[in-house]
PDB file of C-alpha atoms in Angstrom:
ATOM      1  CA  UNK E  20    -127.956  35.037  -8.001  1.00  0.00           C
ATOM      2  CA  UNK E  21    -128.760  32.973 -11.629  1.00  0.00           C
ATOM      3  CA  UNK E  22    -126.712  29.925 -11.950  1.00  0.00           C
ATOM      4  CA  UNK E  23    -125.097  28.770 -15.679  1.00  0.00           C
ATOM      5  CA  UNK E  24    -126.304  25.812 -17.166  1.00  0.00           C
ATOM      6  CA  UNK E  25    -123.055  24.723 -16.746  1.00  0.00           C
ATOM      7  CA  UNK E  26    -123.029  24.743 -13.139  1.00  0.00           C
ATOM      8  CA  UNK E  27    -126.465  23.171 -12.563  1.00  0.00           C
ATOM      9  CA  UNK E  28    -125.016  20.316 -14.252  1.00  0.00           C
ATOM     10  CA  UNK E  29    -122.375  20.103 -12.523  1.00  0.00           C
ATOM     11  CA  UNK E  30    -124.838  20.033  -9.169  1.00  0.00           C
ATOM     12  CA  UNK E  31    -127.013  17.433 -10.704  1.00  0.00           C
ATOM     13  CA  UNK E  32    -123.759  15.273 -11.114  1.00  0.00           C
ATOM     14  CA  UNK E  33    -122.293  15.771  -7.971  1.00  0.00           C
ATOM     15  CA  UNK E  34    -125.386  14.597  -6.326  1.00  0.00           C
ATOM     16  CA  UNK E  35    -125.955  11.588  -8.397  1.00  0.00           C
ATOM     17  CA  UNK E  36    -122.706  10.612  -7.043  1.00  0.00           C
ATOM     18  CA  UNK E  37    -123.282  11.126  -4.014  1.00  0.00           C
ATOM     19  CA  UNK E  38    -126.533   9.219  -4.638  1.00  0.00           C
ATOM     20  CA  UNK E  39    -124.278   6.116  -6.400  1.00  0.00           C
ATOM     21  CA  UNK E  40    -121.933   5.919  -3.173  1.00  0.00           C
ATOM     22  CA  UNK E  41    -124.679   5.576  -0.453  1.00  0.00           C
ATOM     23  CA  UNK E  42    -126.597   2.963  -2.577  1.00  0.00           C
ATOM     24  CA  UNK E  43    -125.867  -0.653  -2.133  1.00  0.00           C
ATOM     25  CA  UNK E  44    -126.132  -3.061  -5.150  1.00  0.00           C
ATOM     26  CA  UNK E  45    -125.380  -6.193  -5.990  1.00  0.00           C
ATOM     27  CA  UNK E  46    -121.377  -6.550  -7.598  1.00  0.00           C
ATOM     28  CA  UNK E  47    -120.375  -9.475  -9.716  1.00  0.00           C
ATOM     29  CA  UNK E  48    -116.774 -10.765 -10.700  1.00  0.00           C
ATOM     30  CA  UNK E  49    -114.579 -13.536 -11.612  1.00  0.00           C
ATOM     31  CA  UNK E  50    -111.485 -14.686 -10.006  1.00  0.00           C
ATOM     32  CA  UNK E  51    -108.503 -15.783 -11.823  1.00  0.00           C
ATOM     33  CA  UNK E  52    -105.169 -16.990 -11.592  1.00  0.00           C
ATOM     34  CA  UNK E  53    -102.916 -14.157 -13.121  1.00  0.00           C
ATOM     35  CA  UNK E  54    -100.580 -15.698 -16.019  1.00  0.00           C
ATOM     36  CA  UNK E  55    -102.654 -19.220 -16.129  1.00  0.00           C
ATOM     37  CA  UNK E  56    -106.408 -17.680 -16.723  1.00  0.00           C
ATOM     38  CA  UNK E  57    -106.919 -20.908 -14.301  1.00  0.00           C
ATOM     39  CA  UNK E  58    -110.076 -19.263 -12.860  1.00  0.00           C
ATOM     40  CA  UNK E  59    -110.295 -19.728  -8.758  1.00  0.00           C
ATOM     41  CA  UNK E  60    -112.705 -21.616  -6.863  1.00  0.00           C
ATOM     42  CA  UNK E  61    -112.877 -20.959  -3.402  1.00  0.00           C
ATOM     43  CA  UNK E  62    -111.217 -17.799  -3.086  1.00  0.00           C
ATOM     44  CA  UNK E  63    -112.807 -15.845  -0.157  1.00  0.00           C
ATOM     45  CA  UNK E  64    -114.326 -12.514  -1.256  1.00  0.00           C
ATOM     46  CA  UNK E  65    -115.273 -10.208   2.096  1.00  0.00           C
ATOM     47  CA  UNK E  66    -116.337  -6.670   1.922  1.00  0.00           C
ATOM     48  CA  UNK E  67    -114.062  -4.595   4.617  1.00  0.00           C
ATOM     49  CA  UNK E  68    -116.903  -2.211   5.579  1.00  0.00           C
ATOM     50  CA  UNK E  69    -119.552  -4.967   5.970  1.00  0.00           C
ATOM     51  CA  UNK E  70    -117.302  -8.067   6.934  1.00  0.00           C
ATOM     52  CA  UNK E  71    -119.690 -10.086   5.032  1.00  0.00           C
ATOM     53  CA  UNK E  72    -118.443 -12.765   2.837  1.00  0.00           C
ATOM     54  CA  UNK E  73    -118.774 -15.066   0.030  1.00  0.00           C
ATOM     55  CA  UNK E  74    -116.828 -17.892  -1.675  1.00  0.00           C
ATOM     56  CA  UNK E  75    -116.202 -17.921  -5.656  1.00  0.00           C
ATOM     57  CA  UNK E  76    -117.980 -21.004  -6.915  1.00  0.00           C
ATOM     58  CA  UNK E  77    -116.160 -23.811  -9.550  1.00  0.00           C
ATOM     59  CA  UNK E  78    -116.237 -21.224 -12.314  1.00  0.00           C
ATOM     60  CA  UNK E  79    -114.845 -18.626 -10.141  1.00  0.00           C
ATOM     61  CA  UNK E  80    -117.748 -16.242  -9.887  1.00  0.00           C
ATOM     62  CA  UNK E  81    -119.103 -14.485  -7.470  1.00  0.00           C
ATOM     63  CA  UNK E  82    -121.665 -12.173  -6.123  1.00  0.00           C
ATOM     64  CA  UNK E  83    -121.649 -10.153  -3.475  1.00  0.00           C
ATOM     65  CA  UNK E  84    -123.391  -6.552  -1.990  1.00  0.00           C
ATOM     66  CA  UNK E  85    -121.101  -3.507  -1.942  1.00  0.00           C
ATOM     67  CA  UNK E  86    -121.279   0.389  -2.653  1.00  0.00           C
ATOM     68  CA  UNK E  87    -118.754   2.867  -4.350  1.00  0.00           C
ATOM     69  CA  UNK E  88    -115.953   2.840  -2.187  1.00  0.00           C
ATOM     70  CA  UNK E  89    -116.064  -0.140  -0.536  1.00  0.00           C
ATOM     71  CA  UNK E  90    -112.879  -2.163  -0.901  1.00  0.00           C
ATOM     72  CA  UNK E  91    -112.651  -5.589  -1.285  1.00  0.00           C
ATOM     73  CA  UNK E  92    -110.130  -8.355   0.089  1.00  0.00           C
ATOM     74  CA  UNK E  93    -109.841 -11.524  -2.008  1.00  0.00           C
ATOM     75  CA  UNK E  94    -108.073 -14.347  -0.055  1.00  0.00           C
ATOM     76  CA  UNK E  95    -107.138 -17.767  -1.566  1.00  0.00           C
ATOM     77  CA  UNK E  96    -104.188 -20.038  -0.090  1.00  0.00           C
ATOM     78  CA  UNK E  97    -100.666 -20.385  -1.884  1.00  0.00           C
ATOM     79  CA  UNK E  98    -102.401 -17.109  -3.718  1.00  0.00           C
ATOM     80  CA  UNK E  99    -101.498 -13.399  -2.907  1.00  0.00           C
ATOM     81  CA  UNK E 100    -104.369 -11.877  -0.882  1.00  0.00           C
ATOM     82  CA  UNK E 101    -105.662  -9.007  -3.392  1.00  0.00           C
ATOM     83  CA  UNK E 102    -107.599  -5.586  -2.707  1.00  0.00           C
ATOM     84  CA  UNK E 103    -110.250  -3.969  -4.987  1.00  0.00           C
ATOM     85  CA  UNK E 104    -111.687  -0.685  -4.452  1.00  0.00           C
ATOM     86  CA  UNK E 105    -115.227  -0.581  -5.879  1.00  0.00           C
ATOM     87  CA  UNK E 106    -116.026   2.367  -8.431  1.00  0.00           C
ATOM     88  CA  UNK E 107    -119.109   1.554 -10.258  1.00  0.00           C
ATOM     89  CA  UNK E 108    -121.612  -1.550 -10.625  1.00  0.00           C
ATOM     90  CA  UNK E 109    -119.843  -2.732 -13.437  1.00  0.00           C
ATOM     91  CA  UNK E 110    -118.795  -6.630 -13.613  1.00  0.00           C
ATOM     92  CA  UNK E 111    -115.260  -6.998 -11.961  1.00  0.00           C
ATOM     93  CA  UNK E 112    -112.229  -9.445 -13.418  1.00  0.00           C
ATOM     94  CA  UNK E 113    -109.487 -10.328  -9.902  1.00  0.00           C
ATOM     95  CA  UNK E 114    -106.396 -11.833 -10.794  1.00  0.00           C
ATOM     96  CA  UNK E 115    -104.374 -13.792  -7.926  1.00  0.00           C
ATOM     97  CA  UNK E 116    -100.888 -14.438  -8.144  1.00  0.00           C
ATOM     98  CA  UNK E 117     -99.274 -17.556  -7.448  1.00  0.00           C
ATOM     99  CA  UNK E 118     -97.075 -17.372  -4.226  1.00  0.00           C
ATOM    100  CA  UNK E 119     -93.376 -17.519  -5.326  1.00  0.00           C
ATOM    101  CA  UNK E 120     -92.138 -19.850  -2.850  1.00  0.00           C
ATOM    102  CA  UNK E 121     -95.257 -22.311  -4.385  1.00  0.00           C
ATOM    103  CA  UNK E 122     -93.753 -22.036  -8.068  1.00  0.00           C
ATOM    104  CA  UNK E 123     -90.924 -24.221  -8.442  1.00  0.00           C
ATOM    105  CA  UNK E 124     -93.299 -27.154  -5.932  1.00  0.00           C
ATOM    106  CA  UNK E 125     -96.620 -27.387  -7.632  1.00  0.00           C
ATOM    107  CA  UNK E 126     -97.569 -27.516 -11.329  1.00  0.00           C
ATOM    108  CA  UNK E 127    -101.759 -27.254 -11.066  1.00  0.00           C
ATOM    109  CA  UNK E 128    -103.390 -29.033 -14.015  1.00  0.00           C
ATOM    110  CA  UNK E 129    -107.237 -28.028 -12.936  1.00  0.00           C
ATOM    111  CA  UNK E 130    -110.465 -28.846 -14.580  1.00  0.00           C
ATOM    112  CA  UNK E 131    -113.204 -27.948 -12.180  1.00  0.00           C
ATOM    113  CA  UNK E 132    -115.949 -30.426 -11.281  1.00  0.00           C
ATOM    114  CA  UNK E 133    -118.254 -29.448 -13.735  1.00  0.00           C
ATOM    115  CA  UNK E 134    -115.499 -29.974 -16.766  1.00  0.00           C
ATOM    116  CA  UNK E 135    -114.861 -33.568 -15.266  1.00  0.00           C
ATOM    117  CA  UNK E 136    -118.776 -34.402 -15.242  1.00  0.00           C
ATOM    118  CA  UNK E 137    -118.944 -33.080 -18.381  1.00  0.00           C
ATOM    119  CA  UNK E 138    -115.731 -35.273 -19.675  1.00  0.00           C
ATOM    120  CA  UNK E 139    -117.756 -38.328 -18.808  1.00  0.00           C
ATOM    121  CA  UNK E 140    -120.675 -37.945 -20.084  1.00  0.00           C
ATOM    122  CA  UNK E 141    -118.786 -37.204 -23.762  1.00  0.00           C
ATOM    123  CA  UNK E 142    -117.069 -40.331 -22.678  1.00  0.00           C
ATOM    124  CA  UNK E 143    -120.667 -41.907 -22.787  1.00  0.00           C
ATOM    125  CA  UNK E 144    -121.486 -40.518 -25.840  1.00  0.00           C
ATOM    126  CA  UNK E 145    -118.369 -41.954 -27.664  1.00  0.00           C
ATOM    127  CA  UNK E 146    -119.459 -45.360 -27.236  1.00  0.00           C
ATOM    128  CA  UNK E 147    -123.017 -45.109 -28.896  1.00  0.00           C
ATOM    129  CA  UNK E 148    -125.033 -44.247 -25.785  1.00  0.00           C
ATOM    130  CA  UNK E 149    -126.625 -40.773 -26.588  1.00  0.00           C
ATOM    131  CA  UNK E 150    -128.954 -38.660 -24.776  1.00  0.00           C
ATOM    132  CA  UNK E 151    -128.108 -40.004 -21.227  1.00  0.00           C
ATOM    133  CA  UNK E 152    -129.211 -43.173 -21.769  1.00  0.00           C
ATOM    134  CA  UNK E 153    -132.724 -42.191 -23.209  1.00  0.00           C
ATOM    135  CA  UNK E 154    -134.520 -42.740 -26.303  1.00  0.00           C
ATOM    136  CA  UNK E 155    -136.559 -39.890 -27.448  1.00  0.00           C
ATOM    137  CA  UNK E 156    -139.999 -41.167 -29.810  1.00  0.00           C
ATOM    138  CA  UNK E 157    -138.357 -40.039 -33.097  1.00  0.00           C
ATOM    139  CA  UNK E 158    -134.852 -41.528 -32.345  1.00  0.00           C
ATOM    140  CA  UNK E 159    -136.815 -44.804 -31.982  1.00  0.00           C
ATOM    141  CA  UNK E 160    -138.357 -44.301 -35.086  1.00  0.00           C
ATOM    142  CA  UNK E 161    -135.396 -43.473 -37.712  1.00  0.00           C
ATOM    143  CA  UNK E 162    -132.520 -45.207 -35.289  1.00  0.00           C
ATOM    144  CA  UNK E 163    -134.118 -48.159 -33.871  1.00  0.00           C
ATOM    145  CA  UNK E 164    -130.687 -50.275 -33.217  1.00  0.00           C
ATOM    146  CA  UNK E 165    -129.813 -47.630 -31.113  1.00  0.00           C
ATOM    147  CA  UNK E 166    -133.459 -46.945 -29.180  1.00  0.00           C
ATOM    148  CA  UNK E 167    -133.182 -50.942 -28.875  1.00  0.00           C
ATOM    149  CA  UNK E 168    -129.313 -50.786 -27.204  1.00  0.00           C
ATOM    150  CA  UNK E 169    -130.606 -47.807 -25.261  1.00  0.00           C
ATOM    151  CA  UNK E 170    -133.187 -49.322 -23.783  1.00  0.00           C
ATOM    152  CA  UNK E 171    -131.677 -52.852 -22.820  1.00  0.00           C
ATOM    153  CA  UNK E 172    -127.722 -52.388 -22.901  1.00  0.00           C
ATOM    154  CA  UNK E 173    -125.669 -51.870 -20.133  1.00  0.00           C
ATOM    155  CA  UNK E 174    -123.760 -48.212 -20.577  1.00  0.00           C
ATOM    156  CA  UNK E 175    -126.915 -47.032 -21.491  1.00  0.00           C
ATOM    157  CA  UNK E 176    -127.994 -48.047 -17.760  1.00  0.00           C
ATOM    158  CA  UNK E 177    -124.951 -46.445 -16.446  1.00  0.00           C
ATOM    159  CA  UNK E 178    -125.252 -43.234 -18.296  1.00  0.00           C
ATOM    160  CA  UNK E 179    -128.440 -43.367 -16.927  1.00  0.00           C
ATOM    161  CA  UNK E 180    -126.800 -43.604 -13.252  1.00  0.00           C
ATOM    162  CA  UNK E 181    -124.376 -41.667 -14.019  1.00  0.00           C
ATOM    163  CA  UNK E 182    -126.935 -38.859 -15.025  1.00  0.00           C
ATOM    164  CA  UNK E 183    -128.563 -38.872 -11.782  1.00  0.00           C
ATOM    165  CA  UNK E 184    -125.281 -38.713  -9.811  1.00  0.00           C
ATOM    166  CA  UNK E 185    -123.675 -35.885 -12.192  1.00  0.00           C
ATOM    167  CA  UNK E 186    -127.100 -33.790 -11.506  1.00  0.00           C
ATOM    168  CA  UNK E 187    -126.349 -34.265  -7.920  1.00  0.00           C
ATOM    169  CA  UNK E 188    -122.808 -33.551  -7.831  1.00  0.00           C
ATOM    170  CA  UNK E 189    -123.181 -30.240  -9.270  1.00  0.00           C
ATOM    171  CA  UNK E 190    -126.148 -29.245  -7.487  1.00  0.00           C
ATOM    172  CA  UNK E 191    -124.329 -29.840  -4.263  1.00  0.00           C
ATOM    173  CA  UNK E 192    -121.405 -28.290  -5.966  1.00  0.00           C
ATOM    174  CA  UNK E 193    -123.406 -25.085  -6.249  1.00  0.00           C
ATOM    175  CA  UNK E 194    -124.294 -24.953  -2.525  1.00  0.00           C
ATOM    176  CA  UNK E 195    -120.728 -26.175  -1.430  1.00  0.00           C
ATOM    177  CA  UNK E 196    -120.090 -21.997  -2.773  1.00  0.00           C
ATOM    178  CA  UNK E 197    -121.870 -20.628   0.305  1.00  0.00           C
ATOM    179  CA  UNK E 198    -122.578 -23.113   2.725  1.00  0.00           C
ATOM    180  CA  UNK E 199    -118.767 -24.015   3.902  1.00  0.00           C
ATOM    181  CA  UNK E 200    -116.972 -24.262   7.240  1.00  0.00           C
ATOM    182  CA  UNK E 201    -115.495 -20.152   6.315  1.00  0.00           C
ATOM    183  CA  UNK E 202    -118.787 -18.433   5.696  1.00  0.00           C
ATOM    184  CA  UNK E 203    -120.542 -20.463   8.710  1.00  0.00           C
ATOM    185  CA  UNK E 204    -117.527 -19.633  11.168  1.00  0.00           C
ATOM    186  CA  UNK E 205    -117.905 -15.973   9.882  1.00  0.00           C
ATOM    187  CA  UNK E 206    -121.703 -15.983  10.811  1.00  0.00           C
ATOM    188  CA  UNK E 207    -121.648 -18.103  13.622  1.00  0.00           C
ATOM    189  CA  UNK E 208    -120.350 -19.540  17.257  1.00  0.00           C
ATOM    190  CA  UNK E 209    -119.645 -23.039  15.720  1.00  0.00           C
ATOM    191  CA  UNK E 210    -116.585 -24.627  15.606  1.00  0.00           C
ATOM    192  CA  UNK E 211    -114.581 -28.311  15.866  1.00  0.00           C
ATOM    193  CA  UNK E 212    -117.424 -31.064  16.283  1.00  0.00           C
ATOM    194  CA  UNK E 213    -120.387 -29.049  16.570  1.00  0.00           C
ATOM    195  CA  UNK E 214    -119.651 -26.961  13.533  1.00  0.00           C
ATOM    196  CA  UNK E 215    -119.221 -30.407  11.079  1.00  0.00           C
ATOM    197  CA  UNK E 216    -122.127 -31.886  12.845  1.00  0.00           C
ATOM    198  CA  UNK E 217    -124.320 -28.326  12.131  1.00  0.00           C
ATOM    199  CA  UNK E 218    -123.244 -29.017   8.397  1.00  0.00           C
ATOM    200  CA  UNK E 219    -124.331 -32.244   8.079  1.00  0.00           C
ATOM    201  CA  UNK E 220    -127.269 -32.253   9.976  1.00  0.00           C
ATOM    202  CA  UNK E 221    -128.620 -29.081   8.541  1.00  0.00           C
ATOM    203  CA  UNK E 222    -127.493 -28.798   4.946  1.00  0.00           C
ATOM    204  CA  UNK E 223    -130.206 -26.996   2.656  1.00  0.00           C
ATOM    205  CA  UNK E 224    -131.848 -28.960   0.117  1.00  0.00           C
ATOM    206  CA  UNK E 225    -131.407 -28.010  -3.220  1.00  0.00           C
ATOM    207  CA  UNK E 226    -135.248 -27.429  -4.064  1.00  0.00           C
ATOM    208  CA  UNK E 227    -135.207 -24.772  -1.807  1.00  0.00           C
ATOM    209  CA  UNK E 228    -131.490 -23.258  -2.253  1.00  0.00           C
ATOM    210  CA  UNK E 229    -131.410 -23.344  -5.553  1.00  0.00           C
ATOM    211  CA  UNK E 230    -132.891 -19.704  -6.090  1.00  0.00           C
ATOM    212  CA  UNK E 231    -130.931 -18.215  -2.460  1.00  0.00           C
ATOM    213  CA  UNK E 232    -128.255 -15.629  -3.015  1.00  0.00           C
ATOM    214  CA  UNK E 233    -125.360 -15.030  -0.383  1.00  0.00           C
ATOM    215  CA  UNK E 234    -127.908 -13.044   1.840  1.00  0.00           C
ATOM    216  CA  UNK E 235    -130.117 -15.526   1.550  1.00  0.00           C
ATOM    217  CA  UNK E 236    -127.448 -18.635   2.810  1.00  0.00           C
ATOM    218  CA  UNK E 237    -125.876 -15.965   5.554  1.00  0.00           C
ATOM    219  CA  UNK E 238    -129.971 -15.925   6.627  1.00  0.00           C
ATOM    220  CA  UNK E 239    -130.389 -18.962   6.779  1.00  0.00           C
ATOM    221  CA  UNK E 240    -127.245 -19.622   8.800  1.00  0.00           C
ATOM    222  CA  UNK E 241    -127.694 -17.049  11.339  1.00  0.00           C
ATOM    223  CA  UNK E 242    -131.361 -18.629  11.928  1.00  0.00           C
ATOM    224  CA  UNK E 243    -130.510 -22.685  11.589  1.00  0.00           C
ATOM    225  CA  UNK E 244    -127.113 -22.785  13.639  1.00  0.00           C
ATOM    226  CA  UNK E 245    -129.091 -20.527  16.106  1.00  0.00           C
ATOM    227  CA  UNK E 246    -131.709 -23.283  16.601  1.00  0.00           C
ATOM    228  CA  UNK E 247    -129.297 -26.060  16.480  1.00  0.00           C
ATOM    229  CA  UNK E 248    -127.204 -24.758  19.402  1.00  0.00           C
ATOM    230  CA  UNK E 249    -130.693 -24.248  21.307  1.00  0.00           C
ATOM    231  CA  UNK E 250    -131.705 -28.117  20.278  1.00  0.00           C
ATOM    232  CA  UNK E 251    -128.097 -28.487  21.899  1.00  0.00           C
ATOM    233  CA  UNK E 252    -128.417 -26.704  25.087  1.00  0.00           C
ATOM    234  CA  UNK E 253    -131.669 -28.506  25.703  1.00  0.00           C
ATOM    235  CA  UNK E 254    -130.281 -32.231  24.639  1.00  0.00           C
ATOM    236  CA  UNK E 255    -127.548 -31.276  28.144  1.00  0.00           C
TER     237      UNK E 255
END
């Protein structure tokens, strides 16, 4: 029996989707407030057929493994816990709404941390102290009053502090996303005082985090809050 063109195609399709729906890959979305286009941080993304899960970072994004068909629950308090079904590997926009009871209470004015570091530092800038507090060669050459107030005046030294502590903010900022008391107690035992002492006694350094993904973090928590109830045990 010869088959159409027509209906090969249609069996080459019907197996690339099948293909598509048993392959995992990596989905990315933002998370916004609906009506405000205030976008979320925080909000808990968890895939229902995996139970893994992921917080959206200051800006709201997120990244997380799925399939087609998966569905995903989006949870964020005094916001209305959302579903999305997954259909493709296309980037994904959630919109949260506002609880209605929380309307007529709270009036949210949010920048994120980022927006406030970044607020200072044109702050800095407005007052004649430019490139963080550092001369380049050629700014010494054709500005030299301000190379001179850069190098001995005092914003310039606290842009200069400031710098360092804005660089560390928002690299802690950007592990904060992952490594938080929900995604622990989701891939973990620990809770109350061991749980805040886990965090502070085994927080990743940036160096190393700064490349992880979610799998990476959820890793690393399985293994480190494994050892560190072991360390307990033995300290007993």
């Amino acid at each position: 029996m010869k088959f159409s063109k027509f209906a090969t195609i249609q069996i080459i399709l019907i197996l690339i989707s099948f293909g598509l729906k048993a392959q995992d890959f990596i989905v990315k979305g933002v998370v916004f407030e609906k009506g405000s286009n205030i976008r979320v941080a925080l909000a808990e993304i968890t895939n229902q057929r995996t139970k893994i899960g992921v917080g959206s970072n200051d800006l709201g994004f997120f990244q997380l493994k799925a399939r087609v068909g998966d569905t995903l629950l989006i949870t964020k308090r005094s916001l209305t816990d959302q579903r999305i079904v997954i259909h493709g590997t296309q980037d994904i926009l959630i919109y949260l709404i506002r609880e209605s009871t929380m309307l007529n209470e709270v009036t949210i004015i949010g920048n994120t941390k980022k927006q406030d570091l970044e607020d200072l530092k044109r702050d800095f800038k407005n007052k004649g102290v430019y490139n963080g507090g550092k001369s380049s060669f050629l700014s010494a050459i054709f500005q030299p009053l301000n190379g001179l107030y850069n190098l001995i005046g005092k914003e310039p030294r606290n842009a200069r502090r400031f710098g360092r502590y804005a660089d560390n903010e928002l690299q802690q900022s950007q592990i904060d996303v992952y490594f938080n008391q929900t995604i622990i107690k989701n891939n973990s035992e620990l809770r109350g005082d061991t749980l805040e002492k886990y965090m502070l006694n085994c927080r990743p350094e940036f160096d190393k985090a700064q490349y992880w993904n979610s799998y990476d973090y959820i890793k690393y928590i399985k293994e480190s809050s494994k050892k560190f109830t072991d360390t307990l045990g033995k300290g007993k």
